[in-house]
CSV table of N, CA and C in Angstrom, one decimal:
chain,number,residue,atom,x,y,z
A,7,MET,N,152.3,69.8,57.6
A,7,MET,CA,151.6,69.2,59.0
A,7,MET,C,150.5,69.7,59.1
A,8,ASP,N,149.0,69.2,59.0
A,8,ASP,CA,147.9,69.9,59.5
A,8,ASP,C,147.4,70.5,60.3
A,9,THR,N,146.7,71.9,61.0
A,9,THR,CA,146.4,72.5,62.4
A,9,THR,C,145.7,71.8,62.7
A,10,PHE,N,145.1,72.4,63.8
A,10,PHE,CA,143.4,72.8,64.3
A,10,PHE,C,143.4,73.6,64.8
A,11,GLY,N,142.1,74.7,64.7
A,11,GLY,CA,142.0,75.6,65.7
A,11,GLY,C,141.9,75.4,67.1
A,12,LEU,N,142.7,76.2,68.2
A,12,LEU,CA,142.5,76.3,69.4
A,12,LEU,C,142.4,77.8,70.0
A,13,LYS,N,141.5,77.0,71.3
A,13,LYS,CA,140.7,78.4,72.0
A,13,LYS,C,141.0,77.8,73.2
A,14,ILE,N,141.6,78.8,74.2
A,14,ILE,CA,141.8,78.3,75.6
A,14,ILE,C,140.9,79.6,76.1
A,15,ILE,N,140.0,79.2,77.0
A,15,ILE,CA,139.6,80.1,77.8
A,15,ILE,C,139.4,79.6,79.2
A,16,ALA,N,140.1,80.9,80.0
A,16,ALA,CA,140.0,81.1,81.5
A,16,ALA,C,139.2,81.7,81.8
A,17,SER,N,138.7,81.4,83.3
A,17,SER,CA,137.7,81.9,83.8
A,17,SER,C,138.0,83.5,84.4
A,18,ASP,N,138.9,84.1,83.9
A,18,ASP,CA,139.0,85.4,83.4
A,18,ASP,C,139.4,86.5,82.2
A,19,LYS,N,139.4,85.5,80.9
A,19,LYS,CA,140.1,86.1,80.0
A,19,LYS,C,140.5,84.8,78.6
A,20,VAL,N,140.1,85.6,77.8
A,20,VAL,CA,140.4,84.2,76.3
A,20,VAL,C,142.2,84.4,76.1
A,21,PHE,N,142.7,83.4,77.1
A,21,PHE,CA,143.9,83.0,77.2
A,21,PHE,C,145.0,82.9,75.8
A,22,TYR,N,144.4,82.6,74.4
A,22,TYR,CA,145.0,81.6,73.1
A,22,TYR,C,144.2,81.8,72.8
A,23,GLU,N,143.7,82.2,71.4
A,23,GLU,CA,142.9,81.7,70.2
A,23,GLU,C,144.0,82.1,68.9
A,24,GLY,N,144.0,80.5,68.3
A,24,GLY,CA,144.9,80.6,67.1
A,24,GLY,C,144.9,79.0,66.3
A,25,ARG,N,145.9,79.1,65.6
A,25,ARG,CA,146.1,77.5,65.0
A,25,ARG,C,147.3,77.1,65.9
A,26,CYS,N,146.5,75.5,65.9
A,26,CYS,CA,148.1,74.6,66.8
A,26,CYS,C,148.1,73.4,66.0
A,27,ARG,N,149.4,72.5,66.3
A,27,ARG,CA,149.9,71.0,65.3
A,27,ARG,C,149.6,70.2,66.3
A,28,ASN,N,149.7,70.1,67.3
A,28,ASN,CA,149.3,69.3,68.4
A,28,ASN,C,149.3,70.0,70.3
A,29,LEU,N,148.6,69.3,70.9
A,29,LEU,CA,148.2,69.3,72.0
A,29,LEU,C,148.4,68.4,72.9
A,30,ILE,N,148.7,68.7,74.1
A,30,ILE,CA,149.0,67.9,75.3
A,30,ILE,C,147.8,68.0,76.7
A,31,ILE,N,147.0,67.8,77.1
A,31,ILE,CA,146.6,68.2,78.2
A,31,ILE,C,146.8,67.0,79.3
A,32,PRO,N,146.4,67.5,80.7
A,32,PRO,CA,146.2,66.4,81.5
A,32,PRO,C,144.8,66.3,81.8
A,33,ALA,N,144.6,65.6,81.8
A,33,ALA,CA,143.9,64.6,82.3
A,33,ALA,C,143.6,63.8,83.1
A,34,PRO,N,142.4,63.3,83.9
A,34,PRO,CA,142.1,62.4,85.0
A,34,PRO,C,142.4,61.1,85.2
A,35,ASP,N,142.6,60.3,83.5
A,35,ASP,CA,143.6,59.1,83.8
A,35,ASP,C,144.9,59.4,82.7
A,36,GLY,N,145.5,60.7,82.8
A,36,GLY,CA,146.7,60.6,81.9
A,36,GLY,C,146.6,61.4,81.3
A,37,GLU,N,147.8,61.9,80.8
A,37,GLU,CA,148.1,62.8,79.5
A,37,GLU,C,147.2,62.6,78.4
A,38,VAL,N,146.3,63.3,77.4
A,38,VAL,CA,145.6,62.8,76.2
A,38,VAL,C,146.4,64.4,75.4
A,39,GLY,N,146.9,63.6,74.5
A,39,GLY,CA,147.3,64.1,73.3
A,39,GLY,C,146.5,64.5,72.0
A,40,LEU,N,145.7,66.0,71.2
A,40,LEU,CA,145.5,66.1,70.3
A,40,LEU,C,145.8,66.7,69.0
A,41,LEU,N,145.4,65.5,68.1
A,41,LEU,CA,145.9,66.1,66.7
A,41,LEU,C,145.4,66.4,65.8
A,42,PRO,N,145.8,67.1,64.6
A,42,PRO,CA,144.4,67.7,63.4
A,42,PRO,C,143.5,66.5,63.2
A,43,HIS,N,142.3,67.1,63.2
A,43,HIS,CA,141.3,66.2,63.0
A,43,HIS,C,140.9,64.8,63.9
A,44,HIS,N,140.9,65.5,65.2
A,44,HIS,CA,141.0,64.5,65.9
A,44,HIS,C,139.3,64.3,66.4
A,45,GLU,N,139.0,62.5,66.5
A,45,GLU,CA,138.0,62.3,67.0
A,45,GLU,C,137.2,63.1,67.8
A,46,ASN,N,135.8,63.8,67.3
A,46,ASN,CA,135.0,65.0,68.2
A,46,ASN,C,134.6,63.6,70.0
A,47,MET,N,135.0,64.6,70.7
A,47,MET,CA,134.8,64.6,71.8
A,47,MET,C,134.7,65.8,73.1
A,48,VAL,N,134.1,64.9,74.5
A,48,VAL,CA,134.4,65.7,75.6
A,48,VAL,C,135.7,65.5,76.7
A,49,ILE,N,136.6,65.9,76.8
A,49,ILE,CA,137.6,65.3,77.9
A,49,ILE,C,137.4,66.4,79.2
A,50,ALA,N,137.4,65.9,80.4
A,50,ALA,CA,137.6,66.6,81.8
A,50,ALA,C,139.3,67.0,82.1
A,51,ILE,N,139.7,68.3,82.2
A,51,ILE,CA,141.0,68.7,82.1
A,51,ILE,C,141.2,68.1,83.8
A,52,GLU,N,142.4,68.0,84.3
A,52,GLU,CA,142.9,68.5,85.8
A,52,GLU,C,144.2,69.3,85.8
A,53,VAL,N,144.4,69.6,86.7
A,53,VAL,CA,145.4,71.2,87.2
A,53,VAL,C,147.1,69.7,86.7
A,54,GLY,N,147.2,70.9,86.2
A,54,GLY,CA,148.2,70.1,85.6
A,54,GLY,C,149.2,71.2,84.8
A,55,ILE,N,150.2,70.6,83.7
A,55,ILE,CA,150.7,71.2,82.3
A,55,ILE,C,150.6,70.7,81.2
A,56,ALA,N,149.5,71.8,80.6
A,56,ALA,CA,149.1,71.8,79.2
A,56,ALA,C,150.6,72.2,77.9
A,57,ARG,N,150.6,71.4,77.2
A,57,ARG,CA,152.2,71.6,76.2
A,57,ARG,C,151.1,71.7,75.0
A,58,MET,N,151.6,73.2,74.0
A,58,MET,CA,151.2,73.1,72.8
A,58,MET,C,152.3,73.7,72.2
A,59,GLU,N,151.7,72.8,70.4
A,59,GLU,CA,152.5,73.1,69.4
A,59,GLU,C,152.3,73.5,68.7
A,60,VAL,N,153.0,75.4,68.5
A,60,VAL,CA,152.4,76.1,67.9
A,60,VAL,C,153.0,76.3,66.1
A,61,GLU,N,154.0,75.9,66.6
A,61,GLU,CA,155.4,76.0,65.0
A,61,GLU,C,155.7,74.5,65.2
A,62,ALA,N,156.3,73.8,64.2
A,62,ALA,CA,156.8,72.8,64.0
A,62,ALA,C,158.1,72.6,65.2
A,63,GLY,N,158.1,72.2,66.1
A,63,GLY,CA,159.1,71.9,67.3
A,63,GLY,C,158.8,73.1,68.2
A,64,GLU,N,158.4,73.9,68.2
A,64,GLU,CA,158.4,75.0,68.8
A,64,GLU,C,156.7,74.8,70.1
A,65,TRP,N,157.4,73.9,71.6
A,65,TRP,CA,156.2,74.1,72.6
A,65,TRP,C,156.3,75.2,73.3
A,66,ASN,N,155.1,75.2,73.5
A,66,ASN,CA,154.9,75.8,74.6
A,66,ASN,C,153.9,75.3,76.0
A,67,GLU,N,154.6,75.7,76.9
A,67,GLU,CA,153.7,75.2,78.6
A,67,GLU,C,152.7,76.3,79.1
A,68,ILE,N,151.7,75.6,79.6
A,68,ILE,CA,150.7,76.5,80.1
A,68,ILE,C,150.3,75.5,81.6
A,69,ALA,N,150.4,76.1,82.8
A,69,ALA,CA,149.7,75.6,83.8
A,69,ALA,C,147.8,76.0,83.6
A,70,VAL,N,147.3,74.7,83.8
A,70,VAL,CA,145.9,75.0,83.5
A,70,VAL,C,145.5,74.7,84.6
A,71,GLY,N,144.5,75.3,84.7
A,71,GLY,CA,143.5,74.6,86.6
A,71,GLY,C,141.8,73.4,86.1
A,72,THR,N,141.5,73.1,86.3
A,72,THR,CA,140.8,72.1,86.2
A,72,THR,C,139.6,72.3,84.9
A,73,GLY,N,139.1,71.6,84.0
A,73,GLY,CA,137.7,72.1,83.3
A,73,GLY,C,137.6,71.4,82.5
A,74,PHE,N,137.6,71.6,81.2
A,74,PHE,CA,137.5,70.2,80.2
A,74,PHE,C,137.5,70.8,78.7
A,75,ALA,N,137.8,70.1,77.9
A,75,ALA,CA,138.0,70.4,76.6
A,75,ALA,C,137.2,69.9,75.8
A,76,GLU,N,136.9,70.7,75.1
A,76,GLU,CA,135.5,69.6,73.6
A,76,GLU,C,136.1,70.2,72.3
A,77,ILE,N,136.2,68.9,71.5
A,77,ILE,CA,136.4,68.3,70.5
A,77,ILE,C,135.5,68.2,69.2
A,78,VAL,N,135.5,69.3,68.5
A,78,VAL,CA,134.5,69.6,67.4
A,78,VAL,C,134.9,69.9,66.0
A,79,ASN,N,135.0,69.4,64.8
A,79,ASN,CA,135.2,69.6,63.6
A,79,ASN,C,136.5,70.4,63.5
A,80,ASN,N,137.6,69.9,64.3
A,80,ASN,CA,138.6,70.4,64.2
A,80,ASN,C,139.0,70.9,64.6
A,81,ARG,N,138.5,71.7,65.9
A,81,ARG,CA,138.4,72.8,66.4
A,81,ARG,C,138.3,72.5,68.2
A,82,VAL,N,139.3,72.8,68.7
A,82,VAL,CA,139.5,72.4,70.2
A,82,VAL,C,139.3,73.7,71.2
A,83,THR,N,138.4,73.4,71.9
A,83,THR,CA,137.9,74.7,73.0
A,83,THR,C,138.5,74.1,74.6
A,84,LEU,N,139.7,74.6,75.4
A,84,LEU,CA,139.4,74.7,76.0
A,84,LEU,C,139.2,75.7,77.3
A,85,LEU,N,138.1,75.1,78.5
A,85,LEU,CA,137.5,75.9,79.6
A,85,LEU,C,138.1,75.5,80.5
A,86,VAL,N,138.8,75.9,81.3
A,86,VAL,CA,139.6,76.1,82.3
A,86,VAL,C,139.2,77.2,83.3
A,87,ASP,N,139.5,76.8,84.9
A,87,ASP,CA,139.1,77.9,85.9
A,87,ASP,C,140.8,79.2,85.6
A,88,THR,N,142.4,78.7,85.3
A,88,THR,CA,142.9,79.3,85.4
A,88,THR,C,144.0,78.5,84.2
A,89,ALA,N,144.7,79.6,83.2
A,89,ALA,CA,145.3,79.5,82.5
A,89,ALA,C,146.7,80.6,82.6
A,90,GLU,N,148.0,80.2,82.5
A,90,GLU,CA,149.1,81.1,83.3
A,90,GLU,C,150.5,80.7,82.5
A,91,ARG,N,151.0,81.4,82.1
A,91,ARG,CA,152.2,81.5,81.3
A,91,ARG,C,153.4,81.0,82.4
A,92,PRO,N,154.3,80.5,82.1
A,92,PRO,CA,155.8,80.5,83.1
A,92,PRO,C,155.9,81.9,83.8
A,93,GLU,N,156.2,82.9,82.9
A,93,GLU,CA,156.8,84.5,83.2
A,93,GLU,C,155.9,85.2,83.9
A,94,ASP,N,154.8,84.8,83.9
A,94,ASP,CA,153.7,85.4,84.7
A,94,ASP,C,153.1,84.9,86.0
A,95,ILE,N,153.7,84.1,86.5
A,95,ILE,CA,153.7,83.2,87.8
A,95,ILE,C,154.9,84.2,88.8
A,96,ASP,N,153.8,84.3,89.7
A,96,ASP,CA,154.8,85.2,90.8
A,96,ASP,C,155.2,83.8,91.9
A,97,VAL,N,156.7,83.4,92.1
A,97,VAL,CA,156.8,82.2,92.9
A,97,VAL,C,156.6,82.6,93.5
A,98,ARG,N,156.9,83.7,94.5
A,98,ARG,CA,157.3,83.7,96.2
A,98,ARG,C,155.5,83.5,96.3
A,99,ARG,N,154.8,84.2,96.0
A,99,ARG,CA,153.2,84.2,95.8
A,99,ARG,C,152.8,83.0,95.6
A,100,ALA,N,153.4,82.0,94.8
A,100,ALA,CA,153.0,80.6,94.7
A,100,ALA,C,153.3,79.8,96.0
A,101,GLN,N,154.6,80.1,96.4
A,101,GLN,CA,155.3,79.0,97.0
A,101,GLN,C,154.6,79.5,98.8
A,102,GLU,N,154.0,80.9,98.7
A,102,GLU,CA,153.5,81.7,100.1
A,102,GLU,C,152.3,80.8,100.2
A,103,GLN,N,151.2,80.4,99.2
A,103,GLN,CA,149.9,79.8,98.3
A,103,GLN,C,150.5,78.3,99.1
A,104,LYS,N,151.2,77.5,98.8
A,104,LYS,CA,151.8,76.3,99.1
A,104,LYS,C,151.1,76.0,100.8
A,105,GLU,N,152.8,76.6,101.2
A,105,GLU,CA,152.8,76.8,102.3
A,105,GLU,C,151.5,76.8,103.7
A,106,ARG,N,150.2,77.9,103.1
A,106,ARG,CA,149.6,78.1,103.7
A,106,ARG,C,148.2,76.9,103.7
A,107,ALA,N,148.4,76.6,102.2
A,107,ALA,CA,147.3,75.1,102.0
A,107,ALA,C,147.8,74.5,102.9
A,108,GLU,N,149.8,74.2,103.1
A,108,GLU,CA,149.7,73.0,104.1
A,108,GLU,C,149.8,73.1,105.3
A,109,GLU,N,149.2,74.3,105.5
A,109,GLU,CA,149.1,74.4,107.1
A,109,GLU,C,147.8,73.9,107.3
A,110,GLN,N,146.4,74.3,106.2
A,110,GLN,CA,145.2,73.9,106.3
A,110,GLN,C,145.6,73.0,106.2
A,111,MET,N,145.8,71.7,105.5
A,111,MET,CA,145.7,70.5,105.6
A,111,MET,C,146.6,69.8,106.9
A,112,ARG,N,147.0,70.2,107.9
A,112,ARG,CA,147.5,70.0,108.7
A,112,ARG,C,146.0,69.8,109.9
A,113,GLN,N,145.8,71.4,110.0
A,113,GLN,CA,144.4,71.6,110.6
A,113,GLN,C,143.2,70.3,110.6
A,114,LYS,N,142.3,70.0,111.5
A,114,LYS,CA,141.2,69.5,111.4
A,114,LYS,C,140.2,70.1,110.8
A,115,ARG,N,139.9,69.6,109.6
A,115,ARG,CA,138.5,70.7,108.9
A,115,ARG,C,137.4,69.8,108.6
A,116,SER,N,136.2,70.4,108.1
A,116,SER,CA,135.2,69.5,107.5
A,116,SER,C,135.8,69.0,105.9
A,117,ILE,N,135.4,67.7,106.2
A,117,ILE,CA,135.4,67.2,104.4
A,117,ILE,C,135.6,68.2,103.0
A,118,GLN,N,134.7,69.1,103.3
A,118,GLN,CA,134.7,70.3,102.1
A,118,GLN,C,135.9,71.5,102.0
A,119,GLN,N,135.7,71.8,103.6
A,119,GLN,CA,137.2,72.5,103.5
A,119,GLN,C,138.7,71.6,103.0
A,120,TYR,N,138.6,70.2,103.6
A,120,TYR,CA,140.0,69.5,103.0
A,120,TYR,C,140.1,69.6,101.5
A,121,TYR,N,139.2,69.2,100.8
A,121,TYR,CA,138.9,69.0,99.2
A,121,TYR,C,139.3,70.5,98.9
A,122,HIS,N,138.9,71.7,99.3
A,122,HIS,CA,139.1,72.9,99.1
A,122,HIS,C,140.5,72.9,99.4
A,123,THR,N,141.0,73.1,100.1
A,123,THR,CA,142.6,73.0,100.5
A,123,THR,C,143.3,72.1,99.3
A,124,GLN,N,142.9,70.8,99.6
A,124,GLN,CA,143.9,69.8,98.7
A,124,GLN,C,143.5,70.8,97.0
A,125,ALA,N,142.7,71.4,96.7
A,125,ALA,CA,142.3,71.6,95.4
A,125,ALA,C,143.6,73.4,95.1
A,126,SER,N,143.7,73.7,96.5
A,126,SER,CA,144.4,74.8,96.3
A,126,SER,C,145.9,74.4,96.4
A,127,LEU,N,146.2,73.6,96.9
A,127,LEU,CA,148.0,72.8,97.3
A,127,LEU,C,147.8,72.4,95.7
A,128,ALA,N,147.2,71.7,95.1
A,128,ALA,CA,147.6,71.3,94.0
A,128,ALA,C,147.8,72.0,92.5
A,129,ARG,N,147.1,73.3,92.6
A,129,ARG,CA,147.4,74.8,92.0
A,129,ARG,C,148.6,75.7,92.2
A,130,ALA,N,148.8,75.3,93.2
A,130,ALA,CA,150.1,76.0,93.9
A,130,ALA,C,151.3,75.3,93.7
A,131,MET,N,151.2,74.2,94.0
A,131,MET,CA,152.3,73.3,93.0
A,131,MET,C,152.6,73.0,91.8
A,132,ASN,N,151.7,73.0,90.9
A,132,ASN,CA,151.6,73.2,89.8
A,132,ASN,C,152.2,74.3,89.0
A,133,ARG,N,152.2,75.5,89.6
A,133,ARG,CA,152.3,76.7,89.3
A,133,ARG,C,153.7,76.6,89.4
A,134,LEU,N,154.2,76.4,90.5
A,134,LEU,CA,155.9,76.4,91.2
A,134,LEU,C,156.5,75.1,90.0
A,135,ARG,N,156.0,74.0,89.8
A,135,ARG,CA,156.8,73.3,88.7
A,135,ARG,C,156.7,73.8,87.4
A,136,LEU,N,156.1,74.6,87.1
A,136,LEU,CA,156.3,75.3,86.0
A,136,LEU,C,157.1,76.4,86.1
A,137,ALA,N,157.0,77.2,86.7
A,137,ALA,CA,157.9,78.4,87.0
A,137,ALA,C,159.2,78.3,87.2
A,138,GLN,N,159.4,76.8,87.4
A,138,GLN,CA,161.0,76.2,87.3
A,138,GLN,C,161.6,76.2,86.4
A,139,ASP,N,160.9,75.7,85.1
A,139,ASP,CA,161.2,75.8,83.7
A,139,ASP,C,160.7,76.6,82.7
A,140,LYS,N,161.6,77.8,82.7
A,140,LYS,CA,160.7,79.6,82.1
A,140,LYS,C,160.9,78.9,80.2
A,141,LYS,N,161.4,78.0,79.8
A,141,LYS,CA,160.9,78.0,78.4
A,141,LYS,C,159.6,78.2,77.7
A,142,TRP,N,159.5,79.5,77.7
A,142,TRP,CA,158.1,80.0,77.3
A,142,TRP,C,158.2,80.7,75.9
A,143,ASN,N,158.0,80.9,75.1
A,143,ASN,CA,158.2,81.7,74.0
A,143,ASN,C,156.8,82.0,73.2
A,144,LEU,N,155.9,81.9,73.2
A,144,LEU,CA,154.5,82.1,72.9
A,144,LEU,C,154.2,84.0,72.4
């Protein structure tokens, strides 16, 4: 099977650079699967879990923040706020962030603060969901 070039760039580092056989990313309207020689396009990425197949049958999961994916000439570039492996997630800290965000949601705040808190809660819950499944072998 063919592969394509994949580069995942988080706000603080290049998370991954190499070849990939299949990539599934969380998008606003559901998950989007990318295979080699995909049509050129730009796709928005939502907070969620991306899955990539580097070797046949070897799937790796990544907690990603918002961003976008650019597909051009059999190369995919993901630009995201955050990208984390399951083993890099501090479950206790993520649980504290979730509880803090839930408390802030209960308080009456401005609409801007509400959306900011809602995004923090989504990131914390995503990290916790991925940390529960430690199947990582990248």
